[in-house]
Amino acid sequence: MTPSRREFIKFVVAGSVAAGCPIDETLFAGPESKSAAAPLVHGEHFEICHQLRDGHQFDRPDATRNVGIVIVGGGIAGLSAAYFLGAKDWLLLEKEPQFGGNALQEEFEGKIYGTGSAYASRGDQGDQLASEIGLKLPVVNMPDPTIVNKTYVPDTWKTGLDQLPYPKEVRESFKKFRDDTMKIKVREKMAELDAQPFSNFTAAYAPEVQQWWDGFGPSNWGATTEESSAFVGLANAQDLISGGDAKRAILPGGLGCITHKLVEVLQPKYKERMLDNAAVVAAVQDKDAVRVTYFHEGKLTTVSAKAVLMCTPKHITSRVVMGLPSEQKTAMRRYRYAPYPVVNVIFDKPVYNRGYDNWCPGNTFTDFIVADWTIQKNPGYKQNHNILSFYTPLRELQRSTLLDENDCKSLAARVLADFRKLLPEFNVDPIEVRIYRRGHPMFMAVPGQYTKNRLVASHPMERIFFGNSDSGGPESLTSEAVRLSKAGSEWAELLLAGKPGAKELAEKTLAVTSG
Ligand SMILES: Cc1cc2nc3c(=O)[nH]c(=O)nc-3n(C[C@H](O)[C@H](O)[C@H](O)COP(=O)(O)OP(=O)(O)OC[C@H]3O[C@@H](n4cnc5c(N)ncnc54)[C@H](O)[C@@H]3O)c2cc1C
């Protein structure tokens, strides 16, 4: 691509980097201390977050309304909770101008693509919810290829191990890793493995083996081998090696197709209960209710709820919920999140359609997927745009680069440059590049997170249930967000009906592990 040609490519930067902007309770005025000046609020999520961060004092006005259940956060966890609660008395508060959170689909001239969350697994809770609301997720039907050293290797972990363009001893090392890994009783040893880094199990092999997992890990659970739980790494390796990828199912838009459909199903019936641009700044549990204060349309409002489902990530939850036991608050703050832009590159003709999720060790991106892969074979389907979604998880120290639009554009330019070098046929110009940036979208599956930290962080309060995918695991999964919300909605119904068993149900839900 010549520099002059490059100038014609349109770069679009979108996405909320402020999503994780800390809301510190010390910044709030207590109920008795009314601030003299009206709060400077522009009703926009960035503005609110920035004001809170910068030390503005905000009131918590008296409750003006009673609500049965308040759901905080309109990602897949919050939306599915609303869906499961159905006709019950709920109010959903979402800080962004749109619902969907990290499972959000977008479109380019009518062609749907995802901005994050990629696929479900046949039969998991996300897939089940999808069928319930009328979405049939087709299976991907394609094992993961690797593209490395200008070579396309289909089915990396099966026939591909003999085709990897590395010296023979490196290929043998890949095979030894495969064989050794399959012998480990991963689920039986969950606690022991979750306490140590995955690199303990990759370091003995050729560096190319670790390099491969240093792409797969950050893309799927936000952490390199050194920072990953060995339980998470090995469980994923066994799944991939034994063909678990055959269960992947999705439509264009990734898991954003489910949140999109949930909004379509919910809004006609419950539009007035679903507030966007409504950032919750405090949830205070009293004896018989929880007071929830939020910004909406330029003002602070408080509602009194019998039960609250917190469907926000823990680093936000820890700043919104007042009166958390200190050990629980510390556990919430211990969560680590990978900054994670996704770069969608749009071509006006077919460029690449050989594999769905393509691993590319040693590049700016870890992998890329073909947006319309599972509908390409539909009768009459014509691919007039080829949209490739490049996954570019960053290290935590790189988070601030997402605040600068030029840094985002230069990341996207590096993605393009690396893509063009992968295979000779990739020497093609796109018509547009869209960068979707998120500052804290994926909790990192670090040692101890799954078997220890999350259990302390997500312990239910009397009237507050801690949902969100980060109450589950082992990694960040929409199926876990849905599972927890299903239980959360049952918990809320028990509480509202004054029936026993709510606390036990919440605790049991949390204790379920993939072991
Ligand atoms: C790049 C990427 C790829 C992924 N791939 C997959 C995949 O292939 N398969 C899979 O299962 N999972 C995948 N995931 C993980 C999956 O996207 C998440 O687990 C899931 O979307 C989390 O949903 P959630 O509703 O629990 O949380 P979130 O999506 O984080 O939703 C929380 C919502 O709360 C809102 N909020 C925050 N603070 C406030 C506040 N103060 N007041 C009101 N609202 C607030 C946020 O704006 C957001 O909408 C991926 C994630 C990323 C980033």
Coordinates of C-alpha atoms in Angstrom, one line a residue, residues 90-376:
W90 CA -37.8 -4.4 37.3
L91 CA -35.8 -1.3 36.1
L92 CA -32.7 -1.7 34.0
L93 CA -30.0 1.1 34.2
E94 CA -27.2 1.2 31.6
K95 CA -24.6 3.9 31.6
E96 CA -23.9 3.8 27.8
P97 CA -26.1 5.2 25.1
Q98 CA -26.6 1.6 23.9
F99 CA -27.2 -1.8 25.5
G100 CA -24.9 -4.8 24.9
G101 CA -21.7 -4.1 26.9
N102 CA -18.9 -6.2 25.6
A103 CA -21.2 -8.3 23.4
L104 CA -22.1 -5.6 20.9
Q105 CA -22.7 -5.9 17.2
E106 CA -22.3 -3.2 14.6
E107 CA -22.9 -3.0 10.9
F108 CA -21.4 -1.6 7.8
E109 CA -23.8 -1.0 4.9
G110 CA -26.1 -3.7 6.3
K111 CA -23.4 -6.2 6.9
I112 CA -23.2 -7.3 10.5
Y113 CA -19.9 -7.7 12.4
G114 CA -18.9 -8.1 16.0
T115 CA -16.9 -5.6 18.1
G116 CA -15.7 -8.2 20.7
S117 CA -17.3 -11.3 22.1
A118 CA -17.0 -13.9 19.3
Y119 CA -18.8 -17.2 19.8
A120 CA -20.9 -19.5 22.0
S121 CA -20.5 -23.2 22.4
R122 CA -23.3 -25.5 21.3
G123 CA -25.7 -26.1 24.2
D124 CA -24.2 -23.6 26.6
Q125 CA -26.4 -21.1 28.4
G126 CA -25.8 -18.4 25.8
D127 CA -26.8 -20.8 23.0
Q128 CA -29.8 -22.0 24.9
L129 CA -31.0 -18.4 25.5
A130 CA -30.4 -17.6 21.8
S131 CA -32.7 -20.4 20.7
E132 CA -35.3 -19.4 23.3
I133 CA -35.5 -15.9 21.8
G134 CA -35.6 -17.2 18.2
L135 CA -32.0 -17.1 17.1
K136 CA -30.5 -20.3 15.7
L137 CA -26.7 -20.1 16.0
P138 CA -25.1 -22.1 13.2
V139 CA -22.0 -24.1 14.1
V140 CA -18.7 -22.7 12.9
N141 CA -17.6 -26.1 11.6
M142 CA -14.0 -25.2 11.1
P143 CA -11.0 -26.1 13.3
D144 CA -8.6 -23.3 14.1
P145 CA -5.9 -22.7 11.5
T146 CA -2.5 -21.0 12.1
I147 CA -0.9 -18.6 9.7
V148 CA 2.8 -18.3 10.3
N149 CA 6.0 -17.9 8.3
K150 CA 3.8 -17.1 5.2
T151 CA 2.2 -20.5 5.5
Y152 CA -1.5 -21.4 6.1
V153 CA -1.8 -24.4 8.4
P154 CA -5.4 -25.7 8.7
D155 CA -6.4 -27.5 11.9
T156 CA -3.4 -26.5 14.0
W157 CA -3.8 -29.0 16.8
K158 CA -4.5 -32.1 14.7
T159 CA -3.1 -32.6 11.2
G160 CA -1.5 -29.2 11.4
L161 CA 1.1 -30.3 13.8
D162 CA 2.9 -32.0 10.9
Q163 CA 2.6 -28.9 8.7
L164 CA 3.7 -26.1 10.9
P165 CA 6.5 -24.3 9.0
Y166 CA 9.1 -24.8 11.8
P167 CA 12.1 -27.1 12.0
K168 CA 11.3 -30.8 12.8
E169 CA 12.3 -30.6 16.4
V170 CA 9.9 -27.7 17.0
R171 CA 7.1 -29.7 15.4
E172 CA 8.0 -32.6 17.7
S173 CA 7.9 -30.2 20.7
F174 CA 4.4 -29.2 19.8
K175 CA 3.4 -32.8 19.7
K176 CA 5.0 -33.5 23.0
F177 CA 3.2 -30.6 24.6
R178 CA 0.0 -32.0 23.1
D179 CA 0.6 -35.5 24.5
D180 CA 1.8 -34.4 27.9
T181 CA -1.1 -32.0 28.3
M182 CA -3.7 -34.7 27.5
K183 CA -2.3 -36.8 30.3
I184 CA -3.0 -34.2 33.0
K185 CA -6.1 -34.7 35.1
V186 CA -7.0 -31.1 34.9
R187 CA -10.4 -31.1 36.5
E188 CA -9.4 -33.3 39.4
K189 CA -6.5 -31.0 40.1
M190 CA -8.4 -27.8 39.6
A191 CA -7.4 -26.0 42.8
E192 CA -3.7 -27.0 42.6
L193 CA -3.5 -25.9 38.9
D194 CA -5.4 -22.7 39.5
A195 CA -2.8 -21.7 42.0
Q196 CA 0.1 -21.7 39.5
P197 CA 0.9 -20.0 36.2
F198 CA 0.3 -21.8 32.9
S199 CA 3.9 -21.1 31.9
N200 CA 5.0 -23.8 34.4
F201 CA 3.5 -26.2 31.8
T202 CA 4.7 -24.5 28.6
A203 CA 8.3 -23.5 29.5
A204 CA 9.8 -26.9 28.9
Y205 CA 8.9 -26.9 25.2
A206 CA 10.2 -25.0 22.1
P207 CA 9.6 -21.2 22.5
E208 CA 7.2 -21.4 19.5
V209 CA 4.8 -23.5 21.7
Q210 CA 4.7 -20.8 24.3
Q211 CA 4.4 -18.1 21.6
W212 CA 1.3 -19.8 20.3
W213 CA -0.3 -19.9 23.7
D214 CA 0.8 -16.3 24.3
G215 CA -1.6 -15.4 21.5
F216 CA -4.4 -17.7 22.4
G217 CA -4.4 -16.8 26.1
P218 CA -4.6 -13.0 25.8
S219 CA -7.2 -13.3 23.1
N220 CA -9.5 -15.7 25.1
W221 CA -8.8 -14.8 28.7
G222 CA -6.7 -11.7 28.7
A223 CA -3.4 -13.1 30.0
T224 CA -0.2 -14.5 28.6
T225 CA 1.1 -17.9 29.8
E226 CA 3.1 -16.3 32.6
E227 CA 0.0 -14.5 33.9
S228 CA -2.6 -17.2 33.3
S229 CA -3.9 -19.8 35.7
A230 CA -2.6 -23.2 34.7
F231 CA -6.1 -24.6 35.2
V232 CA -7.5 -22.2 32.6
G233 CA -4.6 -22.7 30.1
L234 CA -4.6 -26.5 30.4
A235 CA -8.4 -26.9 30.3
N236 CA -8.5 -24.8 27.1
A237 CA -5.6 -26.7 25.6
Q238 CA -7.3 -30.0 26.3
D239 CA -10.5 -28.7 24.8
L240 CA -8.8 -27.5 21.6
I241 CA -6.7 -30.6 21.2
S242 CA -9.6 -32.9 21.7
G243 CA -11.8 -31.1 19.2
G244 CA -14.0 -29.0 21.5
D245 CA -13.8 -26.3 18.9
A246 CA -16.3 -28.3 16.8
K247 CA -19.0 -27.1 19.2
R248 CA -18.5 -23.4 18.4
A249 CA -21.7 -21.7 17.1
I250 CA -22.4 -18.1 16.2
L251 CA -24.0 -15.7 13.7
P252 CA -22.4 -12.5 12.3
G253 CA -22.1 -9.9 15.1
G254 CA -20.6 -12.5 17.4
L255 CA -22.4 -12.7 20.7
G256 CA -23.6 -9.2 20.1
C257 CA -26.3 -11.0 18.0
I258 CA -27.9 -12.2 21.3
T259 CA -27.8 -8.8 23.1
H260 CA -29.2 -7.2 19.9
K261 CA -32.1 -9.7 19.8
L262 CA -32.7 -9.4 23.6
V263 CA -33.2 -5.6 23.1
E264 CA -35.6 -6.4 20.2
V265 CA -37.5 -8.8 22.4
L266 CA -37.6 -6.6 25.5
Q267 CA -38.1 -3.1 24.2
P268 CA -41.5 -3.3 22.7
K269 CA -42.9 -4.5 26.0
Y270 CA -40.7 -2.8 28.5
K271 CA -39.2 0.3 26.9
E272 CA -39.9 2.6 29.8
R273 CA -38.1 0.2 32.2
M274 CA -34.9 0.2 30.2
L275 CA -32.9 3.4 30.7
D276 CA -29.8 4.0 28.7
N277 CA -27.4 6.9 29.5
A278 CA -28.2 6.1 33.1
A279 CA -25.0 5.7 35.2
V280 CA -25.5 4.3 38.6
V281 CA -23.3 6.1 41.2
A282 CA -24.4 4.5 44.4
A283 CA -26.3 1.5 45.8
V284 CA -26.8 1.6 49.5
Q285 CA -28.4 -1.3 51.3
D286 CA -30.7 -0.4 54.2
K287 CA -32.7 -2.8 56.3
D288 CA -35.7 -3.3 54.0
A289 CA -34.5 -1.9 50.7
V290 CA -31.6 -0.7 48.6
R291 CA -31.3 2.9 47.5
V292 CA -30.0 3.2 44.0
T293 CA -28.8 6.6 42.8
Y294 CA -28.2 7.3 39.1
F295 CA -27.6 10.1 36.6
H296 CA -30.1 10.3 33.8
E297 CA -31.1 13.2 31.6
G298 CA -28.9 15.6 33.5
K299 CA -30.1 14.9 37.0
L300 CA -29.6 12.5 39.9
T301 CA -32.5 10.3 40.9
T302 CA -32.8 7.7 43.6
V303 CA -35.1 4.7 43.5
S304 CA -35.7 2.3 46.4
A305 CA -35.5 -1.4 45.4
K306 CA -36.3 -4.6 47.2
A307 CA -33.5 -6.3 45.4
V308 CA -30.6 -5.3 43.2
L309 CA -28.8 -7.3 40.6
M310 CA -25.3 -5.8 40.0
C311 CA -24.5 -6.8 36.5
T312 CA -21.4 -4.5 36.2
P313 CA -17.8 -5.6 36.4
K314 CA -16.3 -5.8 39.9
H315 CA -14.0 -2.9 39.5
I316 CA -17.0 -0.7 39.0
T317 CA -19.3 -2.6 41.4
S318 CA -16.7 -2.1 44.2
R319 CA -17.1 1.7 43.8
V320 CA -20.8 1.8 43.5
V321 CA -22.0 -0.5 46.3
M322 CA -21.6 1.1 49.7
G323 CA -20.9 -0.8 52.8
L324 CA -19.1 -3.8 51.3
P325 CA -17.2 -5.9 53.8
S326 CA -13.6 -4.9 53.4
E327 CA -12.4 -8.3 52.5
Q328 CA -15.0 -8.4 49.7
K329 CA -14.1 -5.0 48.4
T330 CA -10.4 -5.9 48.4
A331 CA -11.3 -9.0 46.4
M332 CA -13.3 -7.0 43.9
R333 CA -10.4 -4.5 43.5
R334 CA -8.0 -7.4 42.9
Y335 CA -9.6 -8.2 39.6
R336 CA -7.3 -7.4 36.7
Y337 CA -8.6 -6.4 33.3
A338 CA -7.1 -6.5 29.8
P339 CA -7.5 -3.4 27.7
Y340 CA -8.8 -4.8 24.4
P341 CA -9.3 -3.1 21.1
V342 CA -10.8 -5.0 18.2
V343 CA -10.0 -3.7 14.7
N344 CA -12.5 -4.4 12.0
V345 CA -11.1 -4.2 8.5
I346 CA -13.6 -3.9 5.7
F347 CA -12.8 -4.9 2.2
D348 CA -15.2 -4.4 -0.8
K349 CA -14.4 -7.8 -2.2
P350 CA -13.6 -11.3 -0.9
V351 CA -10.0 -11.3 0.4
Y352 CA -9.9 -14.1 3.0
N353 CA -12.4 -16.9 3.6
R354 CA -10.3 -20.0 4.4
G355 CA -10.8 -20.2 8.1
Y356 CA -13.0 -18.7 10.8
D357 CA -10.7 -18.0 13.7
N358 CA -7.1 -17.7 12.4
W359 CA -4.1 -17.7 14.8
C360 CA -1.2 -15.5 13.8
P361 CA 1.7 -15.8 16.3
G362 CA 4.1 -12.9 16.5
N363 CA 1.9 -10.1 15.1
T364 CA 0.2 -7.0 16.5
F365 CA -3.0 -9.0 16.6
T366 CA -3.4 -12.5 18.1
D367 CA -6.0 -13.8 15.7
F368 CA -8.7 -12.6 13.3
I369 CA -12.1 -13.9 12.4
V370 CA -14.3 -13.8 9.3
A371 CA -17.5 -11.9 10.3
D372 CA -20.0 -13.7 8.0
W373 CA -18.3 -17.1 8.2
T374 CA -21.4 -19.1 9.3
I375 CA -23.8 -17.7 6.8
Q376 CA -21.6 -17.8 3.7

